[in-house]
Short mmCIF file of C-alpha atoms and ligand atoms in Angstrom, two decimals:
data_model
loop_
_atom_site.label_atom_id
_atom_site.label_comp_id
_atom_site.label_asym_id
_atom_site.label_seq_id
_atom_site.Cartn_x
_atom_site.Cartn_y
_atom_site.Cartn_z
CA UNK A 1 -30.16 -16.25 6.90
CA UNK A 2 -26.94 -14.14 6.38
CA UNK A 3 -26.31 -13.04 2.70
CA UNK A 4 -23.03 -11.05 1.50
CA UNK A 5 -21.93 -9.13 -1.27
CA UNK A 6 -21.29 -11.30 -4.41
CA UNK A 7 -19.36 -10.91 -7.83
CA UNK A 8 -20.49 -11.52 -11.38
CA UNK A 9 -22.82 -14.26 -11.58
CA UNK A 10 -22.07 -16.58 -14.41
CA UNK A 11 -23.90 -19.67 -16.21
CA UNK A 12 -27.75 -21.23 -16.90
CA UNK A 13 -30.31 -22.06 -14.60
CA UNK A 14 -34.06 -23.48 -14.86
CA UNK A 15 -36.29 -22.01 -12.31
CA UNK A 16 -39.09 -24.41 -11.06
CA UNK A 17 -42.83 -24.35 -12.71
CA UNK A 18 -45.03 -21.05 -12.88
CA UNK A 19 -47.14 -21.21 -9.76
CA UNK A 20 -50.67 -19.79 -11.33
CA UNK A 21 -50.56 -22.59 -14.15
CA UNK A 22 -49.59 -25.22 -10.97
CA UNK A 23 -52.78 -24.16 -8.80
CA UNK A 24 -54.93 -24.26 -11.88
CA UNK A 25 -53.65 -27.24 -13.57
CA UNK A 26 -54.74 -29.52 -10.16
CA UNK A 27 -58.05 -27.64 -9.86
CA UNK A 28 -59.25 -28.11 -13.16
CA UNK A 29 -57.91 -31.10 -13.50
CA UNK A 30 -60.05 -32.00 -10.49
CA UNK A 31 -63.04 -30.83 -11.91
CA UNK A 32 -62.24 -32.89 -15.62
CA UNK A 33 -63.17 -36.33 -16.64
CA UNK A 34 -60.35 -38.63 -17.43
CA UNK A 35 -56.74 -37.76 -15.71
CA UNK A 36 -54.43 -34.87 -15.86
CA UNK A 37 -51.12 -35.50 -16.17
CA UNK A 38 -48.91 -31.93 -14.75
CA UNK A 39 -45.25 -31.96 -15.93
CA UNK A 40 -42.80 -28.99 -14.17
CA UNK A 41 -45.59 -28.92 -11.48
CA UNK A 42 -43.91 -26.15 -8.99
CA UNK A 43 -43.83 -28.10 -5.41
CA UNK A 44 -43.70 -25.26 -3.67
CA UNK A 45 -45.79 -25.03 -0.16
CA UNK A 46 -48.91 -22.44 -1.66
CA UNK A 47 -49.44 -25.50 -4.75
CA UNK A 48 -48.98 -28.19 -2.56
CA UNK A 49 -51.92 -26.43 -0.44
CA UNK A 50 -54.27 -26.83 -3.50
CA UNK A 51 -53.52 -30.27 -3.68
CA UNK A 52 -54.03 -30.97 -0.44
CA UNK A 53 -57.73 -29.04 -0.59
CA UNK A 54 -58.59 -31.02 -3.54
CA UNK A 55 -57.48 -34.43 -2.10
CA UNK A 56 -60.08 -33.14 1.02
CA UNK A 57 -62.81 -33.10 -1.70
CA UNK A 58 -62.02 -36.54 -2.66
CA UNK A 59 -60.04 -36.26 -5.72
CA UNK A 60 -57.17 -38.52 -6.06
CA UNK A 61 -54.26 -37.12 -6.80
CA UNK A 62 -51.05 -38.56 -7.41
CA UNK A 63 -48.21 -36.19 -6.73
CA UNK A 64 -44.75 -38.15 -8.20
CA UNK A 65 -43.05 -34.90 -8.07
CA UNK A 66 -41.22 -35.40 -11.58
CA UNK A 67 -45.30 -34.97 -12.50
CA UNK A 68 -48.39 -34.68 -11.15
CA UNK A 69 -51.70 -36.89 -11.75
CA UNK A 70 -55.08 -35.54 -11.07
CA UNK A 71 -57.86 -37.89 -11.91
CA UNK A 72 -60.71 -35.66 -11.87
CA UNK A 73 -63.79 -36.59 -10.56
CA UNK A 74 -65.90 -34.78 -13.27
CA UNK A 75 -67.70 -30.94 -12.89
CA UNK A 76 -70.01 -31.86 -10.29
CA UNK A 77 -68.28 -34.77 -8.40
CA UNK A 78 -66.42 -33.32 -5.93
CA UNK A 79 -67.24 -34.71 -2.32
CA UNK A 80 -68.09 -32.83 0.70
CA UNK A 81 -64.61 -32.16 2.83
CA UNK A 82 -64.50 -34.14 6.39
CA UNK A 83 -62.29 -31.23 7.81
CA UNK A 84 -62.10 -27.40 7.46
CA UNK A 85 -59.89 -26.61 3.96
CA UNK A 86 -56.50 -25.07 4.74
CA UNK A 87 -55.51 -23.16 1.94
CA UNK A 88 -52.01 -21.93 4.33
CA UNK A 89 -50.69 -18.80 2.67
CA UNK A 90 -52.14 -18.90 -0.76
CA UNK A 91 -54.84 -16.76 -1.99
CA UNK A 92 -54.84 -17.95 -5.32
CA UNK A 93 -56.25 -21.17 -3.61
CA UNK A 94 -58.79 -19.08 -1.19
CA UNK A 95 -60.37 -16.84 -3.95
CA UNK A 96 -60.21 -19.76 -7.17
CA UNK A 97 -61.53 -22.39 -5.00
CA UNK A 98 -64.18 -20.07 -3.61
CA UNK A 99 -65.43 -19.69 -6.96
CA UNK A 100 -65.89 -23.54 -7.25
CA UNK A 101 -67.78 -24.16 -3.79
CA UNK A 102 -69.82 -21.29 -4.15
CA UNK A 103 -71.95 -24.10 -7.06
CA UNK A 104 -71.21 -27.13 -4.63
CA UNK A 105 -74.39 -28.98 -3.30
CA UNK A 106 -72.52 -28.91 0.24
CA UNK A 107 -71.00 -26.72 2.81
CA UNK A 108 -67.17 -26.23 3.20
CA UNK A 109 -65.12 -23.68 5.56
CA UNK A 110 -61.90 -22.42 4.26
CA UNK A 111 -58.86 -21.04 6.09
CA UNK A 112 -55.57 -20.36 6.00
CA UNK A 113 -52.00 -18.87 7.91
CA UNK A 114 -52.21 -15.37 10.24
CA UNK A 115 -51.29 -13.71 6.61
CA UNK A 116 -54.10 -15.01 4.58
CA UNK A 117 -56.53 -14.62 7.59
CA UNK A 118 -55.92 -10.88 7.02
CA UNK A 119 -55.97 -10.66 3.27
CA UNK A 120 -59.40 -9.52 1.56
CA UNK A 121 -61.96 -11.63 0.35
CA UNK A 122 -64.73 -9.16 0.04
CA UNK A 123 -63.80 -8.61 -3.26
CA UNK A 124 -64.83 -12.29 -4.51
CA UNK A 125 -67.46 -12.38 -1.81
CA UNK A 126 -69.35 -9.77 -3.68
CA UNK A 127 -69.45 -10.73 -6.76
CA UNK A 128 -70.30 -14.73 -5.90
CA UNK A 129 -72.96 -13.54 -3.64
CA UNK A 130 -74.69 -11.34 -6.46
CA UNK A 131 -74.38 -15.11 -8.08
CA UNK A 132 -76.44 -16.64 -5.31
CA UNK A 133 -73.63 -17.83 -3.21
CA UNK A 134 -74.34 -18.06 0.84
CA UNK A 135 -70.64 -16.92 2.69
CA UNK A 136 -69.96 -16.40 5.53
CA UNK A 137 -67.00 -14.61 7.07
CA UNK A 138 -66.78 -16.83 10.40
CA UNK A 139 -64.64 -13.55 11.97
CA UNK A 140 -66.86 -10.88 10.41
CA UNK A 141 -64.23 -8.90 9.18
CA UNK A 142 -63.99 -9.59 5.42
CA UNK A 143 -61.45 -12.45 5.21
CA UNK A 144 -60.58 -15.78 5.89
CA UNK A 145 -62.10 -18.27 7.63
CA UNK A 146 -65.07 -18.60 5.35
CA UNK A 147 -68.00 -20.79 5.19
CA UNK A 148 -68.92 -21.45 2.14
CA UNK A 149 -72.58 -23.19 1.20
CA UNK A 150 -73.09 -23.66 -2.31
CA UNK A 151 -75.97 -22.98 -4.23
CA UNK A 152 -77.60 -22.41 -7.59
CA UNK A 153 -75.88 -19.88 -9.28
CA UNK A 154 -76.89 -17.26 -11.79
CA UNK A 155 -74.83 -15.36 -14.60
CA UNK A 156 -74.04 -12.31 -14.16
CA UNK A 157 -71.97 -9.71 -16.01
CA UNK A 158 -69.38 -7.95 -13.36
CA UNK A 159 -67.13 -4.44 -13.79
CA UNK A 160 -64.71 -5.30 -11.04
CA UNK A 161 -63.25 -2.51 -9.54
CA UNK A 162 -59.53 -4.40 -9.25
CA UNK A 163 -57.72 -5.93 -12.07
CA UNK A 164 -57.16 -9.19 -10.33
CA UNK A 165 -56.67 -12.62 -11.97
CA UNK A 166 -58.06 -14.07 -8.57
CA UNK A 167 -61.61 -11.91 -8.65
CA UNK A 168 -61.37 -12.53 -12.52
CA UNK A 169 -60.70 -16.97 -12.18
CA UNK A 170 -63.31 -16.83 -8.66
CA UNK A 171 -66.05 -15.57 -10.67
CA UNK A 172 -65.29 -17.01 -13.69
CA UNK A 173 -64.95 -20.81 -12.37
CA UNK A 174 -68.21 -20.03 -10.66
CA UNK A 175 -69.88 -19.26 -13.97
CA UNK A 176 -68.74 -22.43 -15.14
CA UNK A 177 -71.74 -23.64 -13.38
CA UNK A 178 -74.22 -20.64 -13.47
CA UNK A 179 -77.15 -20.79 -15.57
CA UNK A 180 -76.38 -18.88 -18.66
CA UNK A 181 -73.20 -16.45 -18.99
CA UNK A 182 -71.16 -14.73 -16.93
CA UNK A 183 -68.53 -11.97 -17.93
CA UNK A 184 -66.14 -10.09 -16.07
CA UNK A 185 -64.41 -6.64 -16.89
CA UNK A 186 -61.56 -5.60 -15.57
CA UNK A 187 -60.13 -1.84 -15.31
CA UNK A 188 -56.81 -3.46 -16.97
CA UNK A 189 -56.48 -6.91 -18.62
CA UNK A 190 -55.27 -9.45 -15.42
CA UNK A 191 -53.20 -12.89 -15.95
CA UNK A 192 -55.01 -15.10 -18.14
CA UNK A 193 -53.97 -18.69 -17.72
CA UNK A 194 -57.17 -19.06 -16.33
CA UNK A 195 -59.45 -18.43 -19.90
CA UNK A 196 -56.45 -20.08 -21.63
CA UNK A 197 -56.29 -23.52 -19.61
CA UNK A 198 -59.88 -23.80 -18.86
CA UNK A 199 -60.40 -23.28 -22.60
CA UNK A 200 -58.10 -26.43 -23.34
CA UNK A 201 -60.02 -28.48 -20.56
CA UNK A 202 -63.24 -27.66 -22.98
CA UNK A 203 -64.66 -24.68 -21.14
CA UNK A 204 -66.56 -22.48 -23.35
CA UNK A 205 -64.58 -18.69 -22.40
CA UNK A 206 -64.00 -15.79 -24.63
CA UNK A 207 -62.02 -12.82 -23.88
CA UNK A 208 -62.61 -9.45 -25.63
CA UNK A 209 -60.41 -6.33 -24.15
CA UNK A 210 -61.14 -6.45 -20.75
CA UNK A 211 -63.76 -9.20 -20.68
CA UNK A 212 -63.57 -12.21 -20.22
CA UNK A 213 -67.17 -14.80 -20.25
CA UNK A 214 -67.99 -17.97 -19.96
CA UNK A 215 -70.90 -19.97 -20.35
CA UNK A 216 -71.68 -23.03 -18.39
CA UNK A 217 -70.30 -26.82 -20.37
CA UNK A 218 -71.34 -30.25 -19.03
CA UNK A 219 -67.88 -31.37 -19.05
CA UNK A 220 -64.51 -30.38 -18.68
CA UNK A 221 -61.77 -32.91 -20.22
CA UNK A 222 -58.65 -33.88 -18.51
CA UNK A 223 -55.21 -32.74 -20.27
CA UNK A 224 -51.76 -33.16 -20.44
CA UNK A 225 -49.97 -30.21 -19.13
CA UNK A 226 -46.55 -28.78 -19.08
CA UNK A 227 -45.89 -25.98 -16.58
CA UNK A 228 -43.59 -23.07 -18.04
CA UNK A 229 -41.12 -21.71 -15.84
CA UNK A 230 -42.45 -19.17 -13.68
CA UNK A 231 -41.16 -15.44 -14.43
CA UNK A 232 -41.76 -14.53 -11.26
CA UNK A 233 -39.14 -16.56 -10.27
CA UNK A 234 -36.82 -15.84 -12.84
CA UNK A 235 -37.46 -12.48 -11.90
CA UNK A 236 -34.98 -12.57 -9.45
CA UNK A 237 -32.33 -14.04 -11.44
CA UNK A 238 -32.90 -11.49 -14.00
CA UNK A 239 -32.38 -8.52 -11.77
CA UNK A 240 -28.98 -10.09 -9.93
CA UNK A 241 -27.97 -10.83 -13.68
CA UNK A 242 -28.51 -7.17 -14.59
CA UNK A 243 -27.34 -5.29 -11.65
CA UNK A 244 -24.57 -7.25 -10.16
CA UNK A 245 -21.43 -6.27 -12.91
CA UNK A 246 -19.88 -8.68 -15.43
CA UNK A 247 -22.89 -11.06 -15.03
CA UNK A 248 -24.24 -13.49 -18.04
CA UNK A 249 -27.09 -16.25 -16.98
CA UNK A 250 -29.42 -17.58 -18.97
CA UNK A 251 -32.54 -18.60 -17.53
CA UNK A 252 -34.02 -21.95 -19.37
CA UNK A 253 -37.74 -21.82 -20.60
CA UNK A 254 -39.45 -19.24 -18.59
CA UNK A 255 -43.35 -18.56 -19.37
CA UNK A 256 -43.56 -15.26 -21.35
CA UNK A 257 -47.57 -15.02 -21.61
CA UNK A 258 -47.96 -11.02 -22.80
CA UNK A 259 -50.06 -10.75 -19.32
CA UNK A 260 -47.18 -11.47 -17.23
CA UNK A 261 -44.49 -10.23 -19.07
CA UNK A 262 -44.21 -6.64 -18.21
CA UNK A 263 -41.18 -6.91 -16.60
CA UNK A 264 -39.16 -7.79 -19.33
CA UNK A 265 -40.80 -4.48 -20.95
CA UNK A 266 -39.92 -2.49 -17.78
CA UNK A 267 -35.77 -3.90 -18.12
CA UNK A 268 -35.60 -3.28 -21.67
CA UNK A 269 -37.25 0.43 -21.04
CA UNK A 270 -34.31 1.02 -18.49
CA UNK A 271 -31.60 -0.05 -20.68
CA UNK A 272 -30.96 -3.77 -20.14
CA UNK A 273 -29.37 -6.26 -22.01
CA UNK A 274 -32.17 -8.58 -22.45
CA UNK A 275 -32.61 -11.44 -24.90
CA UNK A 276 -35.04 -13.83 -25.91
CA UNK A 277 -33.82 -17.43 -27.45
CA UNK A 278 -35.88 -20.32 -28.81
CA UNK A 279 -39.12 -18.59 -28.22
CA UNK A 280 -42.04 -20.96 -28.32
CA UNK A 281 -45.83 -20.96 -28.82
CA UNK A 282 -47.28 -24.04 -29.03
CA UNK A 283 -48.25 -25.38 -25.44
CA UNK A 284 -51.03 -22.48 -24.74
CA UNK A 285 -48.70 -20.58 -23.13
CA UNK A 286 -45.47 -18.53 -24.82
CA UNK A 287 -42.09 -19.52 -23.50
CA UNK A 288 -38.33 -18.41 -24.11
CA UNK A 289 -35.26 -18.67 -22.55
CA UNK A 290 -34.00 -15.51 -21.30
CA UNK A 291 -30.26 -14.36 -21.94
CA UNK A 292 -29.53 -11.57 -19.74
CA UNK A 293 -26.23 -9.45 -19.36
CA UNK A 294 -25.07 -6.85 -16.93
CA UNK A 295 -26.16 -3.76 -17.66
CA UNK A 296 -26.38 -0.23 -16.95
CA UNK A 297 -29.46 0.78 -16.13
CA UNK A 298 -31.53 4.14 -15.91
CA UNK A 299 -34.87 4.75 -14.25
CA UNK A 300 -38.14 4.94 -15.64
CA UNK A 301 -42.04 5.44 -14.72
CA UNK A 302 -44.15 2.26 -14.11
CA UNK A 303 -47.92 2.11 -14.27
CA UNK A 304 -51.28 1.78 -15.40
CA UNK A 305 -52.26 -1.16 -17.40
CA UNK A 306 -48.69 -2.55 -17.10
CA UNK A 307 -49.09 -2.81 -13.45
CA UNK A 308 -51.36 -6.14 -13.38
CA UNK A 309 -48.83 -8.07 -15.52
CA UNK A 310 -45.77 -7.35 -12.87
CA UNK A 311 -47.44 -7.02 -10.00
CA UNK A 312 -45.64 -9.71 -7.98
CA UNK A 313 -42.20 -8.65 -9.86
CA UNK A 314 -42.80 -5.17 -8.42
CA UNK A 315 -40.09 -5.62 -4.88
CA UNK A 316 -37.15 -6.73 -6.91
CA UNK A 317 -38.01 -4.04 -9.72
CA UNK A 318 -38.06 -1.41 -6.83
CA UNK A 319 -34.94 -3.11 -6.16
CA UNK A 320 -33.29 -3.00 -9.33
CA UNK A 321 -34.41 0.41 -9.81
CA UNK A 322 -31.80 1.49 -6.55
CA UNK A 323 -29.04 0.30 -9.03
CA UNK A 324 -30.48 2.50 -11.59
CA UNK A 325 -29.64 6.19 -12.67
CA UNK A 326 -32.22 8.99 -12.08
CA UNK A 327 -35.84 8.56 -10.65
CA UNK A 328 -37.84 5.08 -11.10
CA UNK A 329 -41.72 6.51 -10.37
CA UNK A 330 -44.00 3.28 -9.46
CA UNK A 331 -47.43 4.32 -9.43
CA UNK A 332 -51.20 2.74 -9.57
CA UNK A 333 -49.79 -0.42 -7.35
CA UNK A 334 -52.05 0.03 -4.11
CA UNK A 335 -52.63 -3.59 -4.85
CA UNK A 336 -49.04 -4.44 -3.36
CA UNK A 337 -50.41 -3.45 0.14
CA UNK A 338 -52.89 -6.36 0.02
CA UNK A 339 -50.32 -9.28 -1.18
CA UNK A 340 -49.11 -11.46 1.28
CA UNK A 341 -47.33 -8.56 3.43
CA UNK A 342 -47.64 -5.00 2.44
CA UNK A 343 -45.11 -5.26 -0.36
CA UNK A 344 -44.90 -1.14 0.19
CA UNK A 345 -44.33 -0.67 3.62
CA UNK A 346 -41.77 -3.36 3.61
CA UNK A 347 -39.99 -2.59 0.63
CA UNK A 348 -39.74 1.39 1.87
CA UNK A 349 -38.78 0.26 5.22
CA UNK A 350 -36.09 -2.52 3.66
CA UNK A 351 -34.57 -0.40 1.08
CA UNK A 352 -34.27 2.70 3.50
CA UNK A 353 -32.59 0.45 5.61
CA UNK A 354 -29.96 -0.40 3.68
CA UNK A 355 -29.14 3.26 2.38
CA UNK A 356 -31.33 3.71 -0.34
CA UNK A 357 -33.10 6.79 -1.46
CA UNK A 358 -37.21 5.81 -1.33
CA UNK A 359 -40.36 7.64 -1.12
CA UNK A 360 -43.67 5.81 -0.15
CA UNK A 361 -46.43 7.14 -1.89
CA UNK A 362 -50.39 6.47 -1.87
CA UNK A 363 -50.01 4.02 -4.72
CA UNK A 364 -46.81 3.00 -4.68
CA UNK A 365 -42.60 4.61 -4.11
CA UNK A 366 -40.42 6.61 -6.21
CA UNK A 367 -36.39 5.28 -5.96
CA UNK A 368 -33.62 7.78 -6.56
CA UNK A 369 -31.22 5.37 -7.82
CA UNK A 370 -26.97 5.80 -7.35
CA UNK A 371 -26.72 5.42 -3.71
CA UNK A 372 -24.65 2.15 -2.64
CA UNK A 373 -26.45 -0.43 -0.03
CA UNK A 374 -24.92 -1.41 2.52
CA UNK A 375 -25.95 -4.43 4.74
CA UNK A 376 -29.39 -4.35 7.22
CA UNK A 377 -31.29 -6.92 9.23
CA UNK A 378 -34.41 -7.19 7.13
CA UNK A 379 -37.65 -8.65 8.63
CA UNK A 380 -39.59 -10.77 5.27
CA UNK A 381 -42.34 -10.86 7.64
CA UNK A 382 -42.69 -14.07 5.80
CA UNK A 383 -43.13 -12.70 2.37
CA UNK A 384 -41.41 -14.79 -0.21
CA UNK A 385 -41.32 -12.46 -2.79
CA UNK A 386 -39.83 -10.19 0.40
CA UNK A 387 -36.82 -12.55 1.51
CA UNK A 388 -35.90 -13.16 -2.43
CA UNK A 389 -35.99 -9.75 -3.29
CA UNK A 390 -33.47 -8.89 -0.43
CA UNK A 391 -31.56 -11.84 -1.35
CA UNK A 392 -30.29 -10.40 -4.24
CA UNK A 393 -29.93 -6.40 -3.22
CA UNK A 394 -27.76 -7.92 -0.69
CA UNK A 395 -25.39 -9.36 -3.28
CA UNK A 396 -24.78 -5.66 -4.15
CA UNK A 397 -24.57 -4.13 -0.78
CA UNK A 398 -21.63 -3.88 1.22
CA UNK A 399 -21.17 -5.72 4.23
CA UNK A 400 -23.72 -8.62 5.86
CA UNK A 401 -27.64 -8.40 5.17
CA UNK A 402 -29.51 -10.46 7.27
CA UNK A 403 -32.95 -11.86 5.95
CA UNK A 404 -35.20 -12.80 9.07
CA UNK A 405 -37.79 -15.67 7.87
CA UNK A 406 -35.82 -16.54 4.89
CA UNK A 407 -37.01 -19.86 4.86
CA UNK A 408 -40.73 -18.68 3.72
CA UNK A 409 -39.25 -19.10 -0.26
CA UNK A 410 -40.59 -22.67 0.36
CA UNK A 411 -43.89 -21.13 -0.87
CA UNK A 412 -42.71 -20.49 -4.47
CA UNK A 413 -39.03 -21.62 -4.81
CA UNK A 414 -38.11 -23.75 -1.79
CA UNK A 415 -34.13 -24.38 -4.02
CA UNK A 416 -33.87 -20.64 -4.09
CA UNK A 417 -30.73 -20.00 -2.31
CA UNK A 418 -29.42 -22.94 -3.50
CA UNK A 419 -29.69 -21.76 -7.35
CA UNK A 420 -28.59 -18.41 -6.30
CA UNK A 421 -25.23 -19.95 -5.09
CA UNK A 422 -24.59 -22.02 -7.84
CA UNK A 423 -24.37 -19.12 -9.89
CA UNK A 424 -21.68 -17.39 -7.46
C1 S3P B 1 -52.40 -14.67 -9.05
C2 S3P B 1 -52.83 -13.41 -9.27
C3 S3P B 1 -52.20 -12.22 -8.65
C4 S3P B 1 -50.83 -12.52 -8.10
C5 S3P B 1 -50.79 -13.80 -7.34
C6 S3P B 1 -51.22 -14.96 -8.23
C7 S3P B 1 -53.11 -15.77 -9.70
O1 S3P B 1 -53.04 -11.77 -7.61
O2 S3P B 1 -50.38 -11.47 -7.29
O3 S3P B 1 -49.49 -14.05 -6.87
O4 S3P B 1 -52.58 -16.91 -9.75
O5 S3P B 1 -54.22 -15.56 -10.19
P1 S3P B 1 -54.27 -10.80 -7.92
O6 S3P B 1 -55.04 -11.46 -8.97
O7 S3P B 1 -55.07 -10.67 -6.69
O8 S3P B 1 -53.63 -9.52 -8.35
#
C-alpha cells in the first residue's frame, strides 16, 4: 500500500476496543457461570483467534459484532478440542490460554502463524511446569506448536525474570486452579487487566508492588463488560496529531489504565500538547478522551519501569521521536525483539531508510531527531504495529512510502487506513 505526505489532520475519531481486555473478556467469560455480555469487543483477527479457540473447547459464543456473548461453561467445563488450537498470530492467546490447559483434565496442542511459531514460550513453560504442567514443544525448540496435558497443579510463588503481562496472566490463570496460592513478581509492574477483570469475574487476586497472587475460587461469575478504546491504537493517531503541523483530533474514550499509559507520560515529557477530557473511573478500567494538538517536540530518555506500560507504543514513539529536537535514548526494551517481528531491527532498518538518524543498540535505538524523511519501500514483515507506525511517518516524509504487507492491521485495527483518511 502506497502512502504520501499529508497536511494537518483535523477532527474526532473512536478507535476500536483495547485488544488485552477483548482476549480476556472471552476467556474468562468462558471459564464463568452465567453469560458475558462484551460491548466495544475489538474484531480484529488476534481476538477473533481467541474466540475461535474457545468455541474449539465447546463454549458457545455468540459474536454479534455490535457485542459479544460468551456463555461460559463454568471453571472446569471446558471440553476437550476435536482439532489442534490455532491461536494465528497472537501470543496473548498462546501464553493466557496455556495457563488454562495446563489444569485441564485433557490434552490439547496449540499453534499458530510462521511468526508465533518463532516467538518464545519457554518463559511460561517454566513456570507452569514448576506447577505440574506436562508440555511439550512438538519442534523442540522452545515455541509453538505445543502439547499441552493438563494436570494437578500446585501454587507456587514465581520472580519472573521479564515483566510480561502474558508470563504474569499464564501463571496467574493457572493458579486459579492450583491448590493453594500462587504469586508472581515481576522486575517492573506489567499490564494489569488481567488481576482487575478476573477480580470482577470473582477471582480472589491481590496485587502488592510487583506481585500479584491468587488463590484458587470455585467459581468465576459472568459480567457485563465494556471494552475501552485501546491506546495502542490511538497511539498512532496521537503521534500523526502531534507531529504532522496544524493538527487537532480528538480521540473518543481511549483506556488510560496507569499500566499502559506511559506514553502519554513520554509526549507530555517531550513537549506535547496533550489533554485529557471527561476522564472516567468507574468501569474497572480509567478512560478519557484525548485532545491532542500539534506540537513541537524535543527528545527525551525512555526506560526502566516505564518500558512495560509502552511497550507496544514503542515503533511510533521511535517514530515520533525523528520529528523531535535533540537525542530520544530508548533503553531496557530487548523485549521489542521478541514481539511479533523484531520491532528493533525493523524500526532501525525502516527509519534509516527513509533518512533518519538511528542507532541500534543492545536494548533498544537512540534517534537524532531534525532530519526530514523522505519516502522508502518498507517491508512490515507483517507486523501491525510495523505497517501503522510507517503509515503515519510517511504522512511526514516527502515523496511515496510504500508499506509491503499493509494489510496485516487486520490483527488490531482492520479500519485503520480508513480512519487515517478521514482525518486528511
Ligand atoms: C499483552 C502483553 C504484552 C503486549 C502484547 C499484549 C497482553 O506482551 O506486548 O501486545 O495482552 O497481555 P508481554 O506481556 O509479553 O510484554
Amino acid at each position: 500500500m502506497k502512502f504520501y505526505k499529508c497536511g494537518s489532520l483535523k477532527g474526532e475519531i473512536t478507535v476500536p476496543g483495547d485488544k488485552s481486555i477483548s482476549h480476556r473478556s472471552v476467556m474468562f467469560g468462558s471459564l464463568a457461570r452465567g453469560t458475558t455480555e462484551i460491548h466495544n469487543f475489538l474484531q480484529g483477527a488476534d481476538c477473533l483467534s481467541t474466540i475461535a479457540c474457545f468455541r474449539g473447547m465447546g463454549v458457545d459464543i455468540e459474536n454479534q459484532k455490535d457485542k459479544v456473548l460468551v456463555r461460559g461453561r463454568g471453571i472446569r467445563g471446558l471440553k476437550k478440542p476435536e482439532h489442534v488450537l490455532d491461536c494465528g498470530n497472537s501470543g496473548t492467546t498462546t501464553r493466557l490460554i496455556s495457563g488454562i490447559l495446563a489444569a485441564q483434565n485433557f490434552t490439547t496442542t496449540l499453534t499458530g502463524d510462521a511468526s508465533i511459531r518463532k516467538r518464545p514460550m519457554k518463559r511460561i513453560i517454566d513456570p507452569l511446569s514448576q506447577m505440574g504442567a506436562k508440555i511439550r514443544c512438538l519442534n523442540d525448540n522452545g515455541c509453538a506448536p505445543m502439547e499441552i496435558t493438563g494436570s494437578p497443579l500446585c501454587g507456587i510463588d514465581y520472580p519472573s525474570p521479564v515483566a510480561s503481562a502474558q508470563v504474569k496472566s499464564a501463571i496467574l490463570l493457572a493458579g486459579l486452579y492450583a491448590d493453594g496460592e500462587t504469586s508472581v513478581t515481576e522486575p517492573y509492574v506489567s499490564r494489569d487487566h488481567t488481576e482487575r477483570m478476573l477480580s470482577l469475574f470473582g477471582a480472589d487476586v491481590r496485587t502488592e508492588g510487583t506481585t500479584a497472587r491468587i488463590r484458587p475460587v470455585n467459581e468465576l461469575y459472568g459480567q457485563k463488560i465494556l471494552v475501552p478504546g485501546d491506546i495502542s491504537s490511538a497511539a498512532f493517531f496521537i503521534v500523526a496529531g502531534l507531529i504532522v503541523p496544524g493538527s487537532e483530533l480528538l480521540i473518543r474514550n481511549v483506556g488510560i489504565n496507569p499500566t499502559r499509559n506511559g506514553i502519554l507520560k513520554v509526549c507530555q515529557n517531550m513537549g506535547a500538547r496533550l489533554t485529557l477530557i471527561n476522564e472516567n473511573d468507574d468501569r474497572g478500567e480509567p478512560t478519557a478522551d484525548i485532545l491532542v494538538k500539534s506540537s513541537s517536540l524535543h527528545g527525551t530518555a525512555i526506560g526502566g519501569a516505564i518500558i512495560p506500560t509502552l511497550i507496544d507504543e514503542l515503533p511510533v514513539i521511535a517514530a515520533m521521536a525523528c520529528f523531535a529536537e535533540g537525542e530520544t535514548i530508548i533503553r531496557d526494551a530487548a523485549e521489542l525483539k521478541v514481539k511479533e517481528s523484531n520491532r528493533i531491527d525493523v524500526m532501525v532498518q525502516g527509519l534509516t531508510s527513509m533518512g533518519a538518524d538511528v542507532q541500534e543498540t543492545e536494548d533498544g535505538m537512540i534517534i537524532r531527531g531534525g532530519r526530514p524523511l523522505h519516502g522508502a519501500i518498507i517491508d512490515s514483515k507483517l507486523d501491525h504495529r510495523i505497517a501503522m507506525t510507517f503509515a503515519i511517518a510517511a504522512c511526514m516524509a516527502e515523496g511515496e512510502t510504500e508499506v509491503l504487507g499493509a494489510e496485516c492491521v487486520n490483527i488490531s485495527y482492520p479500519e485503520f487506513y480508513r480512519d487515517l483518511e478521514k482525518l486528511q
